[in-house]
Coordinates of C-alpha atoms in Angstrom, one line a residue:
M1165 CA 15.3 -3.1 22.6
A1166 CA 14.4 -5.7 25.2
E1167 CA 12.5 -7.9 22.7
M1168 CA 15.5 -8.7 20.5
S1169 CA 17.2 -10.7 23.1
E1170 CA 14.6 -12.8 23.8
E1171 CA 14.4 -16.1 22.5
N1172 CA 12.1 -16.4 19.6
G1173 CA 11.0 -19.8 20.6
S1174 CA 12.3 -20.6 16.9
A1175 CA 10.6 -24.2 17.0
T1176 CA 10.0 -27.0 14.8
M1177 CA 6.7 -28.0 13.0
G1178 CA 4.9 -31.4 14.4
S1179 CA 6.3 -35.2 13.5
E1180 CA 3.2 -35.5 11.8
A1181 CA 1.9 -32.3 9.9
P1182 CA 3.7 -30.7 7.1
V1183 CA 5.8 -27.5 8.0
G1184 CA 3.7 -24.4 8.3
P1185 CA 2.0 -22.1 6.3
D1186 CA 3.9 -20.5 3.2
P1187 CA 2.9 -17.0 3.3
A1188 CA 3.2 -15.4 -0.2
S1189 CA 4.3 -12.3 1.4
F1190 CA 5.3 -10.8 4.8
S1191 CA 4.3 -7.3 3.9
I1192 CA 2.0 -5.9 6.5
P1193 CA -1.3 -4.5 5.1
P1194 CA -1.8 -0.7 6.4
V1195 CA -4.4 -0.9 8.9
A1196 CA -7.3 1.4 8.9
E1197 CA -6.2 4.4 11.2
D1198 CA -8.5 5.8 13.2
E1199 CA -8.1 9.9 13.6
D1200 CA -6.1 10.2 16.9
G1201 CA -5.1 13.9 16.9
E1202 CA -1.8 15.3 15.6
L1203 CA 1.0 13.3 15.5
P1204 CA 3.8 13.8 18.3
A1205 CA 6.1 16.4 18.0
D1206 CA 9.2 14.3 17.2
F1207 CA 7.4 11.8 15.5
E1208 CA 8.3 13.2 11.9
R1209 CA 12.1 13.7 12.6
L1210 CA 12.4 9.9 13.9
W1211 CA 10.3 8.9 10.8
K1212 CA 12.4 10.3 8.3
A1213 CA 15.8 9.3 10.3
A1214 CA 14.6 5.6 9.9
H1215 CA 13.4 6.3 6.4
D1216 CA 16.7 8.1 5.3
N1217 CA 18.8 4.9 6.4
P1218 CA 16.3 1.7 6.5
Q1219 CA 19.1 -0.2 7.1
D1220 CA 20.4 1.5 10.9
F1221 CA 18.4 -0.9 13.0
T1222 CA 18.6 1.9 16.1
S1223 CA 16.6 4.4 13.9
W1224 CA 13.7 2.2 13.8
T1225 CA 14.1 1.2 17.7
D1226 CA 14.1 5.1 18.7
L1227 CA 10.9 5.6 16.6
L1228 CA 9.1 2.8 18.2
Q1229 CA 10.3 3.5 21.6
Y1230 CA 9.3 7.0 21.1
C1231 CA 5.4 6.3 19.8
E1232 CA 5.5 3.7 22.8
Q1233 CA 5.9 6.8 25.5
E1234 CA 3.7 9.2 23.7
S1235 CA 0.6 6.3 23.8
H1236 CA -0.4 7.4 20.6
I1237 CA -2.1 4.9 18.7
T1238 CA -2.2 6.4 15.0
A1239 CA 1.7 7.2 15.2
S1240 CA 2.4 3.4 17.0
R1241 CA 0.5 2.0 14.1
R1242 CA 2.6 4.0 11.1
A1243 CA 5.5 2.9 13.0
L1244 CA 5.0 -1.0 13.7
V1245 CA 3.9 -1.4 9.9
A1246 CA 6.9 -0.1 8.9
F1247 CA 8.9 -1.5 10.9
L1248 CA 7.3 -5.2 10.6
A1249 CA 7.6 -5.0 6.8
R1250 CA 11.4 -4.8 7.0
Y1251 CA 12.2 -6.8 10.4
P1252 CA 9.4 -9.3 10.3
L1253 CA 10.9 -11.6 12.4
C1254 CA 11.1 -9.5 15.5
Y1255 CA 8.1 -11.6 17.7
G1256 CA 8.3 -9.2 20.5
Y1257 CA 7.1 -6.3 17.9
W1258 CA 4.2 -8.6 16.7
K1259 CA 2.9 -9.2 20.3
K1260 CA 3.4 -5.3 20.8
F1261 CA 1.3 -4.7 17.9
A1262 CA -1.2 -7.2 19.1
D1263 CA -1.4 -5.7 22.7
L1264 CA -2.0 -2.0 21.1
E1265 CA -4.8 -3.0 19.2
R1266 CA -6.6 -4.8 22.1
R1267 CA -6.0 -1.9 24.5
A1268 CA -7.6 0.2 21.6
G1269 CA -10.5 -2.2 21.9
Y1270 CA -9.9 -3.7 18.2
N1271 CA -9.7 -7.5 19.2
N1272 CA -10.2 -8.3 15.4
K1273 CA -7.5 -5.9 14.2
A1274 CA -5.2 -7.9 17.1
E1275 CA -6.0 -11.1 16.1
E1276 CA -4.9 -10.1 12.4
V1277 CA -1.8 -8.9 13.5
C1278 CA -1.1 -12.3 15.2
V1279 CA -1.9 -14.4 12.2
Q1280 CA 0.5 -12.1 10.0
G1281 CA 3.0 -12.2 12.6
L1282 CA 2.6 -16.0 12.6
Q1283 CA 3.2 -16.4 9.0
A1284 CA 6.2 -14.2 9.0
I1285 CA 8.0 -16.6 11.8
P1286 CA 5.7 -19.6 12.3
L1287 CA 8.5 -21.3 14.6
S1288 CA 8.0 -18.9 17.5
V1289 CA 6.7 -20.6 20.7
D1290 CA 6.0 -17.2 22.3
L1291 CA 3.8 -15.9 19.6
W1292 CA 1.8 -19.1 19.1
I1293 CA 1.0 -18.6 22.9
H1294 CA 0.2 -14.6 22.7
Y1295 CA -2.1 -15.7 20.1
I1296 CA -3.9 -18.4 21.8
N1297 CA -3.9 -16.5 24.8
L1298 CA -5.6 -13.6 22.9
L1299 CA -8.2 -15.8 21.7
L1300 CA -9.2 -17.3 25.4
G1301 CA -9.4 -13.6 26.4
T1302 CA -11.7 -12.4 23.7
L1303 CA -14.0 -15.6 22.3
D1304 CA -16.9 -16.6 24.2
M1305 CA -16.6 -20.0 25.4
N1306 CA -20.3 -20.6 26.0
L1307 CA -20.4 -20.9 22.1
P1308 CA -19.9 -24.5 20.8
E1309 CA -17.7 -23.5 18.0
S1310 CA -14.9 -21.5 20.1
P1311 CA -13.7 -24.6 22.0
K1312 CA -13.2 -26.2 18.3
R1313 CA -11.7 -22.7 16.9
I1314 CA -9.2 -23.2 20.3
R1315 CA -8.4 -26.7 19.6
S1316 CA -7.5 -26.0 16.0
V1317 CA -5.2 -23.1 16.8
F1318 CA -3.7 -25.4 19.3
E1319 CA -3.0 -28.1 16.6
D1320 CA -1.4 -25.5 14.2
A1321 CA 0.5 -24.4 17.0
V1322 CA 2.0 -27.8 17.8
A1323 CA 2.2 -28.9 14.2
A1324 CA 4.6 -25.6 13.8
A1325 CA 6.5 -25.2 16.8
G1326 CA 5.9 -28.4 18.6
L1327 CA 9.0 -30.0 17.8
D1328 CA 11.2 -27.1 19.1
F1329 CA 13.6 -28.1 21.9
H1330 CA 12.0 -25.1 24.1
S1331 CA 8.4 -25.8 23.0
D1332 CA 7.0 -27.4 26.8
R1333 CA 5.0 -24.4 27.5
L1334 CA 3.1 -24.6 24.4
W1335 CA 2.7 -28.3 25.1
D1336 CA 1.9 -27.4 28.7
L1337 CA -0.4 -25.0 27.6
Y1338 CA -2.5 -27.6 25.7
V1339 CA -2.8 -30.2 28.0
E1340 CA -4.1 -28.0 30.5
W1341 CA -6.5 -26.3 28.2
E1342 CA -7.8 -29.7 27.8
K1343 CA -7.9 -30.6 31.2
E1344 CA -10.1 -27.4 31.9
Q1345 CA -12.4 -28.2 29.3
G1346 CA -12.7 -31.7 31.0
N1347 CA -11.6 -33.9 27.9
M1348 CA -9.1 -36.3 30.0
R1349 CA -8.7 -38.3 27.2
N1350 CA -7.5 -35.5 24.9
A1351 CA -5.2 -34.2 27.3
A1352 CA -3.6 -37.8 27.8
A1353 CA -3.9 -37.7 24.2
V1354 CA -1.5 -34.8 24.0
L1355 CA 0.9 -36.2 26.5
D1356 CA 1.5 -39.3 24.8
R1357 CA 2.5 -37.1 21.5
V1358 CA 5.0 -34.8 23.9
L1359 CA 6.5 -37.9 25.0
K1360 CA 8.1 -38.9 22.0
V1361 CA 9.1 -35.0 21.5
P1362 CA 12.9 -34.3 23.3
T1363 CA 12.1 -31.1 24.9
Q1364 CA 14.0 -29.6 27.5
L1365 CA 11.5 -30.1 30.3
Y1366 CA 10.6 -33.8 29.0
N1367 CA 10.8 -35.5 32.5
T1368 CA 8.2 -32.9 33.3
H1369 CA 5.8 -34.5 31.0
Y1370 CA 6.6 -38.3 32.2
D1371 CA 6.0 -37.1 35.7
K1372 CA 2.4 -36.4 34.7
E1373 CA 2.0 -39.7 32.8
Q1374 CA 4.2 -42.1 35.3
V1375 CA 1.2 -44.0 36.1
L1376 CA 1.0 -45.5 32.9
V1377 CA 3.8 -48.2 33.3
R1378 CA 3.5 -48.5 29.5
R1379 CA 4.9 -45.8 28.7
D1380 CA 8.1 -46.1 30.5
K1381 CA 9.8 -47.4 27.2
V1382 CA 9.0 -44.5 25.4
Y1383 CA 10.2 -42.4 28.3
Q1384 CA 13.9 -44.2 28.2
D1385 CA 14.0 -43.8 24.6
N1386 CA 13.3 -40.3 24.7
E1387 CA 15.6 -39.5 27.4
G1388 CA 18.3 -41.0 25.6
E1389 CA 17.3 -38.5 22.0
V1390 CA 17.4 -35.6 24.9
R1391 CA 20.8 -36.6 26.2
N1392 CA 21.9 -36.7 22.8
R1393 CA 21.2 -33.6 21.8
W1394 CA 21.6 -31.6 24.7
H1395 CA 25.3 -30.8 24.7
Y1396 CA 24.4 -29.3 20.8
E1397 CA 21.7 -27.1 22.4
D1398 CA 23.9 -25.8 25.3
A1399 CA 26.3 -24.6 22.8
I1400 CA 23.9 -22.5 20.8
K1401 CA 23.4 -19.4 22.8
R1402 CA 21.6 -17.5 20.4
P1403 CA 18.8 -19.4 18.9
Y1404 CA 16.7 -16.4 17.9
F1405 CA 17.0 -13.9 15.1
H1406 CA 19.4 -10.4 15.8
V1407 CA 20.5 -8.1 13.2
K1408 CA 23.9 -8.5 14.2
P1409 CA 25.4 -11.7 12.3
L1410 CA 26.5 -14.9 14.3
D1411 CA 30.2 -15.2 15.5
R1412 CA 32.2 -18.1 14.1
H1413 CA 31.9 -20.4 17.1
Q1414 CA 28.1 -20.2 17.0
L1415 CA 28.0 -21.0 13.1
R1416 CA 30.4 -23.6 14.0
A1417 CA 27.9 -25.3 16.5
W1418 CA 25.0 -24.8 14.3
H1419 CA 27.2 -26.9 11.7
S1420 CA 28.0 -29.6 14.5
Y1421 CA 24.3 -30.2 15.4
L1422 CA 23.1 -30.3 11.3
D1423 CA 26.0 -32.6 10.7
W1424 CA 25.0 -35.1 13.9
E1425 CA 21.1 -34.6 13.0
I1426 CA 22.1 -35.8 9.3
A1427 CA 24.4 -38.7 10.3
Q1428 CA 21.5 -39.8 12.4
L1429 CA 18.9 -39.8 9.7
K1430 CA 21.2 -41.6 7.5
G1431 CA 22.2 -44.2 9.8
S1432 CA 18.2 -44.4 10.3
E1433 CA 17.6 -44.8 6.6
V1434 CA 20.3 -47.9 6.6
M1435 CA 18.4 -49.5 9.6
T1436 CA 14.9 -48.9 8.3
Q1437 CA 15.6 -50.0 4.2
P1438 CA 14.0 -53.6 4.8
Q1439 CA 10.8 -52.6 7.2
E1440 CA 7.4 -52.0 6.6
R1441 CA 5.4 -48.7 6.0
L1442 CA 5.2 -48.4 9.7
E1443 CA 8.7 -48.0 10.4
D1444 CA 8.9 -45.7 7.3
A1445 CA 7.0 -42.9 9.0
A1446 CA 9.7 -43.0 11.6
V1447 CA 12.1 -42.3 8.7
A1448 CA 9.8 -39.7 7.5
H1449 CA 9.7 -38.2 10.9
D1450 CA 13.9 -38.2 11.3
D1451 CA 13.9 -36.4 7.9
H1452 CA 11.6 -33.4 8.8
R1453 CA 13.4 -33.2 12.2
V1454 CA 16.8 -32.2 10.3
R1455 CA 14.5 -30.1 7.7
I1456 CA 13.3 -28.2 11.3
L1457 CA 16.7 -28.1 12.2
Y1458 CA 17.8 -26.0 9.3
E1459 CA 14.7 -23.8 9.7
R1460 CA 16.1 -23.1 13.2
C1461 CA 19.4 -22.4 11.9
L1462 CA 18.2 -19.8 9.3
I1463 CA 16.2 -17.8 11.6
A1464 CA 19.3 -17.1 13.8
C1465 CA 21.1 -16.5 10.7
A1466 CA 18.7 -14.0 9.1
L1467 CA 17.3 -16.5 6.5
V1468 CA 14.3 -17.6 7.4
F1469 CA 13.2 -20.9 5.1
V1470 CA 9.9 -21.1 4.0
S1471 CA 10.4 -19.9 0.7
V1472 CA 14.5 -19.6 0.5
Y1473 CA 14.5 -17.3 -2.1
R1474 CA 11.6 -15.2 -1.5
R1475 CA 12.6 -14.3 2.0
A1476 CA 15.9 -13.8 1.1
C1477 CA 15.5 -11.6 -2.0
E1478 CA 12.1 -9.5 -0.5
I1479 CA 13.5 -9.4 3.3
H1480 CA 17.0 -9.8 4.1
L1481 CA 19.1 -9.2 0.9
I1482 CA 16.9 -6.5 -1.0
Y1483 CA 20.3 -4.8 -2.2
K1484 CA 22.1 -8.3 -3.1
P1485 CA 22.5 -8.7 -6.9
N1486 CA 23.6 -12.4 -6.8
I1487 CA 20.9 -14.0 -5.0
H1488 CA 18.1 -12.4 -6.8
M1489 CA 19.8 -13.6 -10.2
Q1490 CA 20.2 -17.1 -8.9
W1491 CA 16.3 -16.8 -8.0
A1492 CA 15.9 -15.5 -11.7
T1493 CA 17.8 -18.4 -13.1
F1494 CA 16.1 -20.9 -10.9
E1495 CA 12.2 -20.1 -11.7
E1496 CA 13.5 -20.3 -15.7
R1497 CA 15.1 -23.4 -15.3
H1498 CA 11.5 -24.5 -13.5
G1499 CA 9.6 -23.2 -16.7
D1500 CA 8.5 -20.0 -14.6
L1501 CA 9.4 -17.3 -17.1
T1502 CA 7.0 -14.7 -15.8
G1503 CA 8.3 -15.2 -12.3
A1504 CA 11.9 -14.7 -13.7
R1505 CA 11.1 -11.6 -15.3
R1506 CA 9.5 -10.4 -12.0
V1507 CA 12.3 -11.1 -10.0
L1508 CA 14.7 -9.3 -12.6
E1509 CA 12.4 -6.2 -13.0
T1510 CA 12.2 -6.0 -9.2
L1511 CA 16.1 -5.8 -9.0
E1512 CA 16.3 -3.5 -11.7
Q1513 CA 14.1 -1.0 -9.7
N1514 CA 16.2 -1.5 -6.5
L1515 CA 19.2 -1.2 -7.8
P1516 CA 18.7 0.9 -11.5
G1517 CA 21.9 1.2 -13.9
L1518 CA 23.3 -2.0 -13.0
A1519 CA 24.6 -3.4 -16.4
V1520 CA 24.6 -7.0 -15.5
V1521 CA 20.8 -6.8 -14.5
R1522 CA 19.7 -5.5 -18.0
L1523 CA 22.3 -8.2 -19.9
R1524 CA 20.2 -10.8 -17.8
R1525 CA 16.8 -9.3 -18.6
A1526 CA 17.9 -9.3 -22.3
A1527 CA 19.5 -13.2 -21.9
L1528 CA 16.5 -14.2 -20.5
E1529 CA 14.1 -13.2 -23.3
R1530 CA 16.7 -14.5 -26.1
R1531 CA 16.5 -17.8 -24.7
A1532 CA 12.8 -17.6 -24.7
G1533 CA 12.9 -17.0 -28.3
Q1534 CA 11.7 -13.5 -27.6
L1535 CA 14.3 -11.7 -29.7
D1536 CA 12.0 -8.6 -30.1
R1537 CA 11.9 -8.0 -26.3
S1538 CA 15.7 -8.6 -26.0
E1539 CA 16.2 -6.0 -28.7
A1540 CA 13.9 -3.5 -26.9
L1541 CA 15.4 -3.9 -23.8
L1542 CA 18.9 -3.4 -25.2
L1543 CA 17.6 -0.5 -27.1
E1544 CA 16.3 1.2 -24.2
A1545 CA 19.3 0.8 -22.2
V1546 CA 21.2 2.6 -24.9
A1547 CA 19.1 5.0 -25.6
E1548 CA 18.9 5.9 -21.7
S1549 CA 22.5 5.8 -21.3
K1550 CA 23.7 8.7 -23.5
E1551 CA 24.7 10.8 -20.9
K1552 CA 27.5 8.2 -19.6
P1553 CA 29.7 7.5 -22.8
T1554 CA 31.4 4.6 -21.7
L1555 CA 28.1 2.9 -20.6
H1556 CA 26.4 3.8 -23.9
A1557 CA 29.5 1.9 -25.9
F1558 CA 28.8 -0.7 -23.8
Y1559 CA 25.4 -1.3 -24.3
S1560 CA 25.9 -0.5 -28.2
I1561 CA 28.0 -3.3 -28.5
K1562 CA 25.8 -5.5 -26.8
L1563 CA 22.7 -4.7 -29.4
A1564 CA 24.9 -4.7 -32.4
R1565 CA 26.2 -8.2 -31.7
L1566 CA 22.6 -9.4 -31.0
L1567 CA 21.5 -7.8 -34.3
L1568 CA 24.3 -9.6 -36.3
K1569 CA 24.5 -12.8 -34.6
L1570 CA 20.9 -13.6 -34.0
G1571 CA 19.0 -10.9 -36.2
R1572 CA 21.0 -11.4 -39.1
N1573 CA 21.1 -7.8 -40.0
P1574 CA 24.7 -6.2 -40.2
S1575 CA 23.3 -3.2 -41.5
R1576 CA 21.1 -2.5 -38.3
A1577 CA 24.4 -3.5 -36.5
R1578 CA 26.6 -1.3 -38.5
R1579 CA 24.7 1.9 -37.7
V1580 CA 24.3 1.3 -34.2
L1581 CA 28.0 1.1 -33.8
H1582 CA 28.1 4.4 -35.9
E1583 CA 25.5 6.2 -33.8
A1584 CA 27.6 5.5 -30.7
L1585 CA 30.9 6.7 -32.6
E1586 CA 29.1 9.9 -32.8
I1587 CA 28.8 10.1 -29.2
S1588 CA 32.0 8.7 -28.3
P1589 CA 34.5 8.9 -31.1
D1590 CA 37.2 8.5 -28.8
N1591 CA 36.6 4.7 -27.6
D1592 CA 38.8 2.5 -29.5
K1593 CA 36.0 -0.8 -28.6
L1594 CA 33.5 1.1 -30.7
H1595 CA 36.0 1.3 -33.6
L1596 CA 37.6 -2.1 -33.1
N1597 CA 33.8 -3.8 -33.2
L1598 CA 32.9 -2.1 -36.2
L1599 CA 36.4 -3.1 -38.0
E1600 CA 35.8 -7.0 -37.4
L1601 CA 31.9 -6.5 -38.4
E1602 CA 33.2 -5.3 -41.4
V1603 CA 35.8 -7.8 -41.9
S1604 CA 33.6 -10.5 -40.8
G1605 CA 31.5 -9.6 -44.1
D1606 CA 31.8 -10.5 -47.6
P1607 CA 35.3 -10.3 -48.7
W1608 CA 34.3 -8.7 -52.2
A1609 CA 32.3 -6.0 -50.4
S1610 CA 34.1 -5.1 -47.2
A1611 CA 37.8 -4.1 -48.6
E1612 CA 36.2 -0.6 -48.9
A1613 CA 34.6 -0.7 -45.7
V1614 CA 37.6 -2.1 -43.9
Q1615 CA 39.5 0.7 -45.0
E1616 CA 36.9 3.3 -44.3
C1617 CA 36.9 2.0 -40.6
V1618 CA 40.4 2.0 -40.6
T1619 CA 40.5 5.9 -41.9
R1620 CA 37.8 7.1 -39.3
A1621 CA 40.4 5.4 -36.6
L1622 CA 43.0 7.3 -37.6
A1623 CA 41.4 10.5 -37.4
A1624 CA 39.6 9.7 -34.1
P1625 CA 41.3 11.4 -30.8
L1626 CA 42.4 7.9 -30.4
A1627 CA 45.8 6.8 -28.2
P1628 CA 48.8 6.2 -30.4
H1629 CA 49.3 2.5 -29.9
T1630 CA 45.6 2.0 -30.8
K1631 CA 46.4 3.8 -34.2
I1632 CA 49.7 1.8 -35.2
L1633 CA 47.2 -1.2 -34.4
F1634 CA 44.5 -0.1 -37.1
S1635 CA 47.1 0.8 -39.5
Q1636 CA 48.5 -2.5 -39.2
R1637 CA 45.0 -4.2 -39.9
G1638 CA 44.4 -1.7 -43.0
L1639 CA 47.6 -2.5 -44.4
H1640 CA 47.1 -6.5 -44.0
V1641 CA 43.5 -6.5 -45.1
L1642 CA 44.6 -4.8 -48.2
S1643 CA 47.6 -7.1 -49.2
V1644 CA 45.4 -10.2 -48.4
Y1645 CA 42.5 -9.0 -50.4
E1646 CA 44.5 -7.7 -53.3
G1647 CA 46.5 -10.9 -53.6
H1648 CA 43.3 -12.7 -53.7
Q1649 CA 41.7 -10.3 -56.5
K1650 CA 44.9 -11.0 -58.3
L1651 CA 44.6 -14.8 -58.1
M1652 CA 40.9 -14.7 -59.2
T1653 CA 41.6 -12.6 -62.0
E1654 CA 44.2 -14.8 -63.6
L1655 CA 42.4 -17.8 -62.8
G1656 CA 39.3 -15.9 -64.6
G1657 CA 41.3 -15.4 -67.6
T1658 CA 42.5 -19.0 -67.8
K1659 CA 38.5 -19.7 -67.6
R1660 CA 37.9 -17.4 -70.8
G1661 CA 40.8 -19.0 -72.6
A1662 CA 39.6 -22.4 -72.6
E1663 CA 36.1 -21.0 -73.5
N1664 CA 37.5 -19.7 -76.6
G1665 CA 39.4 -22.7 -77.8
D1666 CA 42.9 -21.1 -77.6
E1667 CA 44.1 -24.3 -75.6
D1668 CA 47.5 -26.1 -77.5
A1669 CA 47.1 -29.3 -79.7
E1670 CA 48.8 -31.5 -77.2
K1671 CA 46.4 -30.8 -74.2
L1672 CA 43.5 -32.7 -76.7
I1673 CA 43.6 -36.2 -76.6
K1674 CA 41.5 -38.3 -78.6
S1675 CA 39.3 -40.4 -76.4
E1676 CA 38.4 -44.1 -77.1
D1677 CA 35.0 -43.0 -79.0
G1678 CA 36.8 -39.9 -80.8
S1679 CA 35.4 -37.1 -78.6
A1680 CA 38.1 -34.9 -77.4
V1681 CA 38.5 -34.1 -74.1
A1682 CA 40.5 -30.7 -72.8
T1683 CA 42.5 -31.9 -70.0
H1684 CA 44.3 -28.8 -69.4
V1685 CA 45.9 -28.6 -65.8
P1686 CA 44.8 -25.4 -63.3
P1687 CA 47.4 -23.2 -62.7
T1688 CA 48.7 -23.5 -59.5
M1689 CA 47.9 -20.5 -56.8
P1690 CA 51.4 -19.2 -55.4
H1691 CA 51.4 -18.9 -51.7
V1692 CA 51.0 -15.8 -49.9
P1693 CA 52.6 -15.6 -47.0
I1694 CA 50.3 -14.8 -44.0
T1695 CA 52.2 -13.3 -41.0
T1696 CA 49.1 -13.1 -39.0
P1697 CA 46.2 -15.9 -38.3
P1698 CA 43.0 -15.1 -40.2
P1699 CA 40.5 -12.5 -38.5
P1700 CA 38.2 -13.9 -36.3
V1701 CA 35.0 -14.3 -37.9
M1702 CA 32.0 -12.2 -35.7
G1703 CA 30.1 -15.4 -35.5
A1704 CA 32.3 -17.1 -33.4
D1705 CA 32.0 -17.7 -29.8
M1706 CA 34.8 -15.3 -28.3
S1707 CA 33.6 -15.1 -24.7
A1708 CA 35.0 -18.9 -24.0
Q1709 CA 37.9 -17.2 -22.0
A1710 CA 36.0 -15.2 -19.8
G1711 CA 32.7 -15.8 -17.3
Y1712 CA 29.9 -13.7 -16.5
G1713 CA 31.3 -11.2 -13.8
G1714 CA 34.2 -10.7 -15.8
Y1715 CA 33.4 -7.4 -17.4
S1716 CA 36.7 -5.7 -16.4
S1717 CA 38.3 -7.7 -18.2
W1718 CA 36.4 -7.1 -21.2
Y1719 CA 38.2 -3.5 -20.8
Q1720 CA 41.5 -4.9 -19.5
Q1721 CA 43.0 -7.3 -21.7
P1722 CA 45.8 -6.3 -23.2
Q1723 CA 45.6 -8.1 -26.9
Y1724 CA 42.7 -9.6 -28.9
G1725 CA 43.9 -12.9 -30.3
S1726 CA 46.9 -12.4 -32.4
Y1727 CA 46.1 -8.8 -33.6
G1728 CA 47.0 -7.0 -30.3
Y1729 CA 43.1 -6.4 -30.2
Q1730 CA 41.2 -5.9 -27.2
N1731 CA 38.5 -8.7 -26.7
T1732 CA 35.1 -7.7 -28.4
W1733 CA 32.6 -9.9 -27.9
N1734 CA 32.5 -11.0 -24.2
Y1735 CA 28.5 -11.2 -24.4
N1736 CA 28.2 -12.7 -20.8
Q1737 CA 30.0 -10.1 -18.8
G1738 CA 28.7 -7.0 -17.4
Y1739 CA 28.9 -5.1 -14.3
Y1740 CA 29.4 -1.4 -14.4
P1741 CA 32.2 -0.7 -17.1
P1742 CA 34.7 1.5 -15.5
S1743 CA 34.2 5.2 -16.0

């Protein structure tokens, strides 16, 4: 549509005012629709096409153009509400929406539409001017409160968009309106303010104030600021929002502009370091200018910055999990656990079945000390994934580790792995994790359980080389524990002999006070050769070699330690397991 190629007046906030309103949400509340007969013939077809593929911008523009041609207010409302909820930066459609309501005689609704549009894109000079003209055409200026309201809106407009390089029309409208009201003092004050703002038509403002010689120095300084920025502004060919990404040259132009502004800010800070509070205001002004330039850049890059994470996740990058998880981490670091939970829950609703999101939710509850919630999330994931054996095994392993490591409940962890093996008896990772669980237990009680694990694995439909590994592991455990038991038996027999007084006579030595002291030397334990290092304990951190996103390596590592087993406890891994 034509509006997508217009400049959106992506402007800056005023030098003496904070950044514009920070909307909590940019969704459009449904407007009360009046019955306007049946919907046009092709509306449902175009509506369905747009909702079946909401990422296709052309489908939306076709729907909007059709509704406009049919002049059907109900259809146009529905289409514009749905479209602007997804593309709130298209300022031209906010103007069309407001004009639609005004032509229908709903001035209050037209004003509400403008306000919502300005909440979504407060840097749009065009939208501010459209809103002001709407108020000028609908308010009764004979009422004493009407001029006050118009002046208040003008102040909001120049605070939000007055620092934009192309904001001359807004300033001119403000000055001319004050003149029409007969407030020449106010008009001069507005001109004084705009003379300090580097804009495209800066000289026209000076022409209006050239009678005041004392402003010549201000004008010269501002002219230098304009000259410094002119080639940067000239290099930016698309300062407005568009669904197409910027090319490399345009991105480089924005980078150069930002680097220059930051360099100017740093130089200004050095020069004004020893100055008084008055000069400090200029430094804050420069810092504000840098932030505003970032705002403009992010609009052109379709990443509007008022609440960066909120806009990125709720408008532009709804289906990109990484930015949502960064947002959740940000909220958690700042103590907002409820906000972090909400972000991850919303992400899981948008991308159901993504394993890393469920693991992040469980980890969040674990760090918050809510082990019951963490366990419940993993239990739910295990129950929901029974139709997908690989994913079911993956979640079962994570749940078993939680129960063993933090719940200190090896029996429940063992039961989880047993139930998973009933569904996936051919999953070697389940067998390996169960084996390591048994090996890490009490050596006197685990020998039989270890052999049971080995027997189960040998009877399972596993690959031959995997069965060989299990067999070797079983033999190793037998040799180690049988040798250990033999040594303990020998040591126990020696101790019993000492208790019965069967020591040799020469081992009894009389002490100086006449008491007998048994000084037998304990038997030296024979060296038991260990061809492989001791088994890793289940409590050890085995995730040090892999990051959170390395779930694929969790399945693809050729060796697990020195035993030739795959890595079993990489807790911080986890996208979709390979099918």
